[in-house]
Every structure is written in C-alpha cells, then in structure tokens.
Amino acid sequence: MELKKEKLPEALALLQSDARLFLPAEADGLPQFTVWDGKQAPCLSGNPPLPPKDVLFPRSEKMYGYNLSTGDVADLASPEKQVIFGIRPCDVKSIEKLDRAFLEKGYADSYYRTRREQLTTLSLGCTEAARTCFCESMGLDPADAPGADLMLNDAGDAFSVKSNSEKGEAVLARWGKLLTEDADKDAKGAGKDVSVHCAFKVDLPADLPERLTARFEDPAWAALSRACLGCGCCSYICPTCYCFDIGQENRGAEGTAFRCWDSCMFSDYSRMAGGHNPRPSKRERLRNRYLHKLAYFNERYGTTLCVGCGRCVDKCPAHLDITKVIETVGGER
Amino acid sequence: MSDQQEKMRQGAEKLLQNEEVGYVIGWGTTRFADRTTPIFIDTPAAASDFVWNEYAVNSLAKYLLDDKYPDKKIGVFVRGCESRALNRMLKDKQVKRENLYLIGTPCDGKKAGRCSLCRERNPLLYDVLLWEPVPNVPAEGRFDRVRAIEAMTPDERYGYWGAVYDKCIRCYACRNACPVCSCRECYVDMSRTGFQGKQHSRSDNQIFGVTRAFHVGDRCIECGECERVCPMDLPIMGQTQKILKDINELAGEYECGLDAESENFLGAFDLDDKDEFM
Amino acid sequence: MAKKSTAVHPAAAENVTAENVPAAAQAAPAGVRHGCTCEGNPLLPQICRVIRITQETPDVKTFRIQTPDGGKPFDPMPGQLAMISVMGAGEAMFSITAKGDDWLESSIKRVGALTDALHGLAEGDLIGLRGPYGNHFPVDAIKGKDILFVGGGIGLAPVRSLIRYALEHRTDYGQLDVLYGSRSYADLVFKADIFENWPGKCNTHITIDNAEDAWDGHVGFVPSYLEEKAFSPEGKVVVLCGPPIMIKFCLDSLMKMGFSKENVITTLEMRMKCGIGKCGRCNIGSKYVCLDGPVFSMSELDELPDEK
C-alpha cells in the first residue's frame, strides 16, 4: 500500500481526531517531537535531538494524589490514546527495550504500561544516515522497524506503508481510501530503500558484556572519565535511559507524588542519607552508565541498552563517544 | 597552525620528560575530524597526541577543579579564555598557582560561537608562551543580544525566557562546563533542602536558570562554554551577560578575569557603595 | 507491536522466574514476594497510622504501623523491605523488623531529611507505606540448622525479623545464638528483646565497645567477641548485619573459624526510589538490591562488582 505524500496532512488529521498526535516538527526553532497543531509540516529528514521517550515516560508525571486528613490515595495514571508519527527505527527499538525494563522482571510499572497500551507508533524509515548514526552496528535496519505498528518508507511521491500489528491495521482501515496500491510493487517490495547505510560503525564483540564486566577494575574507566563533565546530557537525550526519581509535594492537607527523569551521572543519584555514596566520583558513575547499557542490561534482559541513534555522540559536551568506550574497554586484548 | 601544534607537542614532551609536571591537559582527536576532546597526557611519548586546530573548542580550565591537590604540577594549555577563567579561579581560591604550569597558546579564534565576541585572545598569565601574541580584534556588539531582550515588553520577555526554559532538559551541562561555577556541592544537588525542585516544569527550570545566572553572573568571563555545551542550543549566556551589562552601567567598565586580584562585583564590599544598606 | 502486558496485579506479573529470584529467596513461592493492596500499581502507597513509637536509643526509634481500620498493612517475610513516606518529605526504604497480628514495625535511625521527619512524628500520625519489597531470608532452606545471628548497632533491625520468626517456629531450627554489640549500652537497640524476651529462648551474647560503670556484661568489639566464643561452623548458618567495617572484620573472623561464605548471609542497603527494580539507583552490577536483594549470601556478593 502507498500513501501519496500530498495526502499526508489528511492522514495526520485522521490520526489526530481521537488521539494525541506527536510528530517531529520545528517548534521554537528546534526540531522536536511535538503535539501536532494541525498545520505544522512534519520534519521528514533527520531525527530530533530529543527522542520521543517523553511520550511514554514523561520528564515529569504525577503519580498519585493523597489527602492527609482523610487518608485517601488516588492513582493519577492517565490512559490517553497517543500516536507518534515519524519515529525512526532506532527510537522504535528503544521502546522495545524500555518495554523490557518497565514491564518485566517481577513487576510491571503501571504508569508506563497504561501509556504503552494506548500508544500507536508510525515509523518512518531513514533515507539517510547522520554521521553519528551507528544503528546498523547495533543490529538495526535504518529502513525497517519491525517493532512499529506501521512502517512507512519514502517511495518518491508517496510513502510505502506496511502494517506490523493490529494497531497498524486499525490505522490502515482508518486511512482507507487515502491509500492506493503500490505503483511499482515488484521493484520496491515493501518500499524499503536498501541503500541506507551507516558510515559510522563499531565492532560489537559477541562477548562484550562478559569482557566489560571482567574489566570492571580496568584503568581505562578512569582515563575515559577524565574528560567527562559529569552532566546528565547523555542520559537525558538517550532514548533508552530510563532512570527516574520519585518525590512528593504537599499543598496544605493535600499533595501529589511525582516522578521525573534522573541521571546516574549526577553526584546525588546514589548518595545515601548519612553521606555514603557507592559511586562517589565520575569514574564510578561513568563506568556504571556504560556497564548498564552494554553489560548489566544484557545480563538481565539479553539485549544491549543502546540502539545506535548516536545522540550522545553528537551532543556530549566533552565529545565522549560510546563507540570509543566499546573499543577501548571491550576491545581484543 | 601545524607549526604551532608541533610547538605544543614539543613543549609538553619536554615538561613531561623533565618531570616538571605530572600530566598536561590539552586537546586530542576524536573519530570526527572536526571535533576534539580534552586529553590528559602523562608520558612524553604520548605528547604527540595533542592537536591544535580550529576545533579545539572545549575550555580546559574546568578540569583543574578535578585535581585540586596534585602530587606534581599540572600542565595546561592556556588561551585568553582559559587565562581569564584561571584568574577568576585563583581569586576564588579554587586552584593554587604553584600547582599549575601554564603553557600559553595565543589563539586566533575557534569554531565556537563565543569566539566572535572574544576580546582577549592572548593568555593573560602563563609560565611559557609558545608563540608570539596575536592582535586582539575589536569585538562588536558585546551586549547586542541583551539589548534586544531588554527592548521587549515584559510579556514578550517572559514569553522569550519561558520558551527557552520549556526546552531546557536540566542536564546541568551549562553548570558543569562553566569554569567559574566551582562550588564543591551545588545547591541543585542538595536534594534535602528543597531549594531546587526536581520536577521538570517551566518554573523549576527557570528557578535553575535564574539561580545559575546570579551565582556566576558577576564572575562570568563570557567564554560561552554554557551555550556551546547546551544540547538544546539555548541562549543562556544572555542571562549572565545581562548582569554584566547592568554592572557596566551601574559601576563603569567591568570585565571579569583580567587579573587575579579584582573582587567580583557582587562579592565586594565598599563603604562608598551606592546602596546604603550594603 | 504492543507488547501486551496482561498483569492485573504486580504479583501476577510475567517473568517472576526462579532466575530473577536469588538463591536465598528461592525457597519462597513468588507470590509471597508481593502481598500488598496496591491494585495493580506497585508504586502506590497506602496511608497507615503510627500507633506506637519506642525510643530505642538516642537516635533510633521503632515505629509500630497499622492500617487506619486497625489491620496489618501487609504480610512480609523476614528480611523484606517497606517503603515508608512522610507525605511531602519523601520516601525511603527500611527493613521491616517485626510483624504482629495487626501491625508491622520498623526501627529507624535518624540520619537524614526523611528520618528527621519520621523522628518528628507522634503516635497517631499518618504515613505512607508500600511493600513488601525484595527477597527474604531463606527460612525454608535453613530449616534444621543452627543459626548464629551477628548484629552491630542498628544492624540488628533487619535480623530481628528472622530471630522472631525462628522463635515462632522454634522446632524448625537447631540452636539459636544472638551475638550483638553496640558502641555503648545506650546504643543497644531492642533492649526488651535482648535482655528479657529472648534469653531463655535462645542464647544471647551482648557486648559494648567500651567499659561503662553500670555495665557488667562483655566489653569488646563484635568480631573479637565472635572469635572468643569460638562457634563451630558445623551445621550452622550465620546471619550477619551491621556497619560495613564490622561486616568486613566479622567475615574475616568467620573465615578463620572455618565458616564458608555460602553459609554467611547478610542484607545490603542502597539508596532506593521505586523498590521494584526500575528506577536504577540500587544496582550492584546487574542485580537490584530492592528486587534481587536485600538478602544475599557472602558468596553471592563475591560474584558482584565491588561497589557497595
């Protein structure tokens, strides 16, 4: 199936009619996943500096309200239908990884689960790789996101459209007569442009988690951390980082609890009451962050916590580079 | 430039050979030709890793705070901006001059937005100057951006900063990169106190922005690191510059970090202060 | 794709497998790990009432907690954790030191902002409570064995839950010894237990670090007292809890005495926010202390990175 590009605004309007629609667009001079205002032109090239992680795992969200005089507690989880259009395959993959973290291993996080069940993802395959993109090294296909509900790929004056799920089918049904049969079915297949490749690569040894864990005391960690400024930039722009903090605020007898993003790079992150900090300097904090991504998550969930989107490589103020960490600590010895 | 790079490598190599310094802080390569990263070299052989090109944008001064009590002197390449930062850090007693070996590297400007406003390209203090000073270029429009914001109506101005801080993700890169932001423990990290709400909201973000601006405003050397490191490209040096502009208008010409003796404006006490309550 | 999560109650969530429950807790059925009334949201607290506050030492108070309608908030196993909040001041994780028919107890040392707020509470005040979290002492796996409880300072708090359990199930276990020490007499917690309730039911060995006028008991540090007592490792498990430095020296002593690390069990503490293995804070390597712990054997800890 195809969706002619001229039909896109109409198709988006249909999505928006019963759900909050996020898409990458220029807002306040910055490309970002934003709630569509009905007029904005979506950015169809590149990927915004912030991933759409916020849609499932908001920077701040209210968890529950409570009343100290009555003792009542009210869950404030909000089941709202949401759609993301234009999410790239790397960011789709990141949602699959967040699913593992939030929904598995004993407990399902109900705030995440509520949003996740109500989310439909319409992925747009990449037609070009930014110079910091290394998703192929992480085992992804820049032009295909099997985890998306609907996969769109550029096919000249149209997008080829492929559904991967019931939610995707529902979108196709809703778009109905906006869709046309592929003009050139055989030549294009699923409309995949197989010519997209990442120039930026890293060799990922099969035993990387074991190597990194075995090199926990390696002096390379201290060396790598020296240029680090200890800010939370990498964690906050990372589509797979999911650490959070929980807090409460009282207003008279009533109050709300909230949770918000946090970063394991911050000094107070693991500092305990009384002052002891098991990760007292940026060496331990940087090591923990990369080991979480490249070893601990694998041990727990059998997959790395990195999708190769390259945002951290692009934005790190000190120009640290996760591929260099992989090569330096995880390389052949 | 390559000639200068060679001088830097040789200079660092000699210092390490003679064991005058424990290590030297400079710039090294990354996987991208147009990016460098701070490197810390402690053997003479590795001194050839240093690079000097238009992409040597990171300020090196801040890293001196990571090692306040070194066994040996720390060697560091110093441009005009690093030297102004160091003057401020010396005055604030954050580093000790005798712990530092300053290798002066006059600078023609790098590929960083701030360099167009640079008024001091040559290091103001150094132990050795690797090459001849370069002529300073008159920087036009130091406070143009501040004036444009001042010209807004209050509502417009609130809208402007509101939009800026809606985008802020509070990664604190601006704080961590700022060479004059030197508290051992930042008020932000004192989670017990509740000074800084941890929620991400316009108001909590703005509290951070305003507090940061006032904590460093009168010590700001306008190196622009805060803006360079911001992943959201927010124009936050406009805030510290507003404070600098006000000081300039209230008290005459004022620049930070030109020497290691001057008090910061808001930290100085004077019986002749205009405000009698001071 | 919509990875459909069918879990209605977290206790019934997918993937509670033997693999993510540490060896020490595997004796317990998975369902026991979460018995709260959270209705599908494991992060939601219930409002409870503090019905009794006991001043144990100058800086430790024990809080007895009950639901507003007079019931037990939930039924924890020995060693499990509870997230306690003073609404507005925040939440922190504490071990549950005892349970009764209609109450739970937690003993809390005043060390920070939240514990300040807790110490400021009066009987009758409301708090938030969620849990129980984490694994528990391997009560089934150690059946039939002697248990040597070694505690220092506030470290007796998590151990107390197991001592009480063992006394309640007295015939399931062999000889019980409690060796406990603190800096001074005033700093000994649970004085009613260690001097009145427990002697006669189990052997108690109490020591303080420095001699005091009114103290006629043993004087000396816990590790040396341990060696003096020369406990036989035969058929014995050790439950060890206290400040890190005490644990280190006690472990050295126990190794000298012939104990194996498999038979020395301890509990860890780390900063925690969620309690359900999501928020990231309390990891040691790939383990989360809130979920995979807090109870670990010393041999399990040897497998983890040195970051405690």
Tab-separated table of N, CA, C and O in Angstrom, chain C residues 115-166:
chain	number	residue	atom	x	y	z
C	115	THR	N	14.386	10.771	57.674
C	115	THR	CA	14.374	10.162	59.004
C	115	THR	C	14.200	11.232	60.082
C	115	THR	O	13.618	10.959	61.130
C	116	ASP	N	14.650	12.455	59.811
C	116	ASP	CA	14.341	13.574	60.716
C	116	ASP	C	12.830	13.728	60.834
C	116	ASP	O	12.279	13.868	61.928
C	117	ALA	N	12.185	13.722	59.657
C	117	ALA	CA	10.732	13.901	59.642
C	117	ALA	C	10.046	12.746	60.363
C	117	ALA	O	9.081	12.949	61.109
C	118	LEU	N	10.558	11.530	60.156
C	118	LEU	CA	9.963	10.371	60.834
C	118	LEU	C	10.106	10.493	62.343
C	118	LEU	O	9.170	10.224	63.092
C	119	HIS	N	11.284	10.929	62.781
C	119	HIS	CA	11.505	11.059	64.217
C	119	HIS	C	10.656	12.170	64.825
C	119	HIS	O	10.487	12.226	66.033
C	120	GLY	N	10.164	13.056	63.962
C	120	GLY	CA	9.308	14.123	64.465
C	120	GLY	C	7.845	13.709	64.580
C	120	GLY	O	7.006	14.488	65.029
C	121	LEU	N	7.504	12.503	64.155
C	121	LEU	CA	6.109	12.059	64.195
C	121	LEU	C	5.670	11.751	65.622
C	121	LEU	O	6.491	11.428	66.482
C	122	ALA	N	4.355	11.844	65.827
C	122	ALA	CA	3.781	11.456	67.111
C	122	ALA	C	2.881	10.249	66.879
C	122	ALA	O	2.449	9.992	65.757
C	123	GLU	N	2.607	9.509	67.936
C	123	GLU	CA	1.689	8.373	67.815
C	123	GLU	C	0.352	8.884	67.310
C	123	GLU	O	-0.120	9.922	67.747
C	124	GLY	N	-0.213	8.179	66.347
C	124	GLY	CA	-1.471	8.617	65.755
C	124	GLY	C	-1.288	9.297	64.409
C	124	GLY	O	-2.236	9.429	63.643
C	125	ASP	N	-0.071	9.715	64.106
C	125	ASP	CA	0.172	10.395	62.830
C	125	ASP	C	0.078	9.413	61.661
C	125	ASP	O	0.297	8.214	61.814
C	126	LEU	N	-0.212	9.983	60.471
C	126	LEU	CA	-0.347	9.161	59.271
C	126	LEU	C	0.953	9.158	58.473
C	126	LEU	O	1.651	10.171	58.392
C	127	ILE	N	1.253	8.017	57.893
C	127	ILE	CA	2.396	7.910	56.991
C	127	ILE	C	1.944	7.130	55.759
C	127	ILE	O	0.865	6.541	55.747
C	128	GLY	N	2.779	7.129	54.734
C	128	GLY	CA	2.523	6.297	53.554
C	128	GLY	C	3.359	5.036	53.649
C	128	GLY	O	4.472	5.061	54.168
C	129	LEU	N	2.807	3.950	53.174
C	129	LEU	CA	3.530	2.684	53.270
C	129	LEU	C	3.262	1.858	52.018
C	129	LEU	O	2.123	1.741	51.569
C	130	ARG	N	4.317	1.353	51.417
C	130	ARG	CA	4.116	0.379	50.339
C	130	ARG	C	5.142	-0.734	50.443
C	130	ARG	O	6.222	-0.563	50.976
C	131	GLY	N	4.768	-1.870	49.953
C	131	GLY	CA	5.616	-3.046	50.050
C	131	GLY	C	4.756	-4.283	50.186
C	131	GLY	O	3.545	-4.205	49.957
C	132	PRO	N	5.302	-5.396	50.600
C	132	PRO	CA	6.709	-5.603	50.910
C	132	PRO	C	7.534	-5.776	49.647
C	132	PRO	O	7.040	-6.244	48.641
C	133	TYR	N	8.788	-5.362	49.719
C	133	TYR	CA	9.685	-5.456	48.580
C	133	TYR	C	10.874	-6.352	48.891
C	133	TYR	O	11.276	-6.508	50.032
C	134	GLY	N	11.443	-6.857	47.826
C	134	GLY	CA	12.695	-7.593	47.938
C	134	GLY	C	12.500	-9.052	48.313
C	134	GLY	O	11.386	-9.523	48.536
C	135	ASN	N	13.620	-9.742	48.361
C	135	ASN	CA	13.578	-11.151	48.756
C	135	ASN	C	13.577	-11.230	50.283
C	135	ASN	O	13.396	-10.213	50.956
C	136	HIS	N	13.746	-12.397	50.809
C	136	HIS	CA	13.732	-12.523	52.267
C	136	HIS	C	14.747	-13.565	52.703
C	136	HIS	O	15.333	-14.257	51.867
C	137	PHE	N	14.950	-13.651	53.993
C	137	PHE	CA	15.878	-14.660	54.498
C	137	PHE	C	15.366	-16.043	54.092
C	137	PHE	O	14.159	-16.290	54.099
C	138	PRO	N	16.270	-16.950	53.748
C	138	PRO	CA	15.862	-18.267	53.231
C	138	PRO	C	15.370	-19.180	54.341
C	138	PRO	O	16.018	-20.167	54.678
C	139	VAL	N	14.205	-18.843	54.905
C	139	VAL	CA	13.714	-19.534	56.107
C	139	VAL	C	13.536	-21.033	55.890
C	139	VAL	O	13.706	-21.823	56.824
C	140	ASP	N	13.189	-21.421	54.662
C	140	ASP	CA	12.994	-22.855	54.406
C	140	ASP	C	14.318	-23.572	54.179
C	140	ASP	O	14.535	-24.661	54.698
C	141	ALA	N	15.187	-22.909	53.414
C	141	ALA	CA	16.461	-23.553	53.071
C	141	ALA	C	17.321	-23.814	54.313
C	141	ALA	O	18.139	-24.722	54.314
C	142	ILE	N	17.131	-23.016	55.362
C	142	ILE	CA	17.987	-23.187	56.547
C	142	ILE	C	17.284	-23.973	57.649
C	142	ILE	O	17.760	-24.034	58.786
C	143	LYS	N	16.150	-24.576	57.315
C	143	LYS	CA	15.434	-25.403	58.308
C	143	LYS	C	16.340	-26.517	58.827
C	143	LYS	O	17.089	-27.107	58.058
C	144	GLY	N	16.262	-26.767	60.110
C	144	GLY	CA	17.045	-27.853	60.697
C	144	GLY	C	18.442	-27.434	61.094
C	144	GLY	O	19.160	-28.197	61.732
C	145	LYS	N	18.827	-26.220	60.717
C	145	LYS	CA	20.191	-25.796	61.029
C	145	LYS	C	20.228	-24.906	62.273
C	145	LYS	O	19.225	-24.325	62.675
C	146	ASP	N	21.438	-24.821	62.857
C	146	ASP	CA	21.665	-23.818	63.902
C	146	ASP	C	21.795	-22.465	63.223
C	146	ASP	O	22.299	-22.379	62.099
C	147	ILE	N	21.354	-21.409	63.901
C	147	ILE	CA	21.528	-20.072	63.330
C	147	ILE	C	22.287	-19.199	64.324
C	147	ILE	O	21.927	-19.123	65.506
C	148	LEU	N	23.331	-18.589	63.817
C	148	LEU	CA	24.084	-17.619	64.613
C	148	LEU	C	23.785	-16.237	64.049
C	148	LEU	O	24.096	-15.940	62.898
C	149	PHE	N	23.117	-15.415	64.852
C	149	PHE	CA	22.787	-14.053	64.417
C	149	PHE	C	23.866	-13.118	64.927
C	149	PHE	O	24.136	-13.087	66.135
C	150	VAL	N	24.479	-12.380	64.030
C	150	VAL	CA	25.511	-11.436	64.447
C	150	VAL	C	25.090	-10.036	64.002
C	150	VAL	O	24.888	-9.790	62.815
C	151	GLY	N	24.943	-9.151	64.974
C	151	GLY	CA	24.494	-7.808	64.637
C	151	GLY	C	25.334	-6.748	65.307
C	151	GLY	O	25.900	-6.967	66.378
C	152	GLY	N	25.409	-5.591	64.656
C	152	GLY	CA	26.101	-4.455	65.249
C	152	GLY	C	25.257	-3.206	65.081
C	152	GLY	O	24.747	-2.945	64.000
C	153	GLY	N	25.035	-2.466	66.155
C	153	GLY	CA	24.297	-1.206	66.080
C	153	GLY	C	22.889	-1.395	65.557
C	153	GLY	O	22.174	-2.311	65.964
C	154	ILE	N	22.494	-0.544	64.605
C	154	ILE	CA	21.155	-0.618	64.029
C	154	ILE	C	21.018	-1.872	63.151
C	154	ILE	O	19.924	-2.246	62.746
C	155	GLY	N	22.162	-2.538	62.904
C	155	GLY	CA	22.151	-3.747	62.079
C	155	GLY	C	21.328	-4.887	62.653
C	155	GLY	O	21.038	-5.860	61.967
C	156	LEU	N	20.947	-4.769	63.908
C	156	LEU	CA	20.097	-5.828	64.474
C	156	LEU	C	18.661	-5.716	63.936
C	156	LEU	O	17.892	-6.675	63.996
C	157	ALA	N	18.333	-4.542	63.387
C	157	ALA	CA	16.948	-4.312	62.948
C	157	ALA	C	16.465	-5.322	61.905
C	157	ALA	O	15.444	-5.984	62.123
C	158	PRO	N	17.158	-5.484	60.768
C	158	PRO	CA	16.670	-6.470	59.800
C	158	PRO	C	16.753	-7.901	60.338
C	158	PRO	O	15.923	-8.742	59.996
C	159	VAL	N	17.751	-8.159	61.206
C	159	VAL	CA	17.948	-9.514	61.722
C	159	VAL	C	16.828	-9.892	62.685
C	159	VAL	O	16.414	-11.044	62.786
C	160	ARG	N	16.300	-8.878	63.367
C	160	ARG	CA	15.261	-9.128	64.370
C	160	ARG	C	14.058	-9.860	63.772
C	160	ARG	O	13.464	-10.724	64.411
C	161	SER	N	13.732	-9.522	62.524
C	161	SER	CA	12.570	-10.168	61.913
C	161	SER	C	12.786	-11.676	61.811
C	161	SER	O	11.860	-12.456	61.989
C	162	LEU	N	14.027	-12.066	61.533
C	162	LEU	CA	14.321	-13.501	61.403
C	162	LEU	C	14.434	-14.169	62.777
C	162	LEU	O	14.002	-15.309	62.951
C	163	ILE	N	14.979	-13.438	63.746
C	163	ILE	CA	15.053	-14.007	65.099
C	163	ILE	C	13.630	-14.306	65.598
C	163	ILE	O	13.345	-15.398	66.105
C	164	ARG	N	12.752	-13.337	65.388
C	164	ARG	CA	11.360	-13.535	65.837
C	164	ARG	C	10.715	-14.710	65.103
C	164	ARG	O	10.001	-15.515	65.690
C	165	TYR	N	10.999	-14.792	63.799
C	165	TYR	CA	10.439	-15.886	63.004
C	165	TYR	C	10.940	-17.233	63.531
C	165	TYR	O	10.166	-18.184	63.694
C	166	ALA	N	12.259	-17.291	63.791
C	166	ALA	CA	12.846	-18.554	64.253
C	166	ALA	C	12.285	-18.949	65.614
C	166	ALA	O	12.052	-20.128	65.885
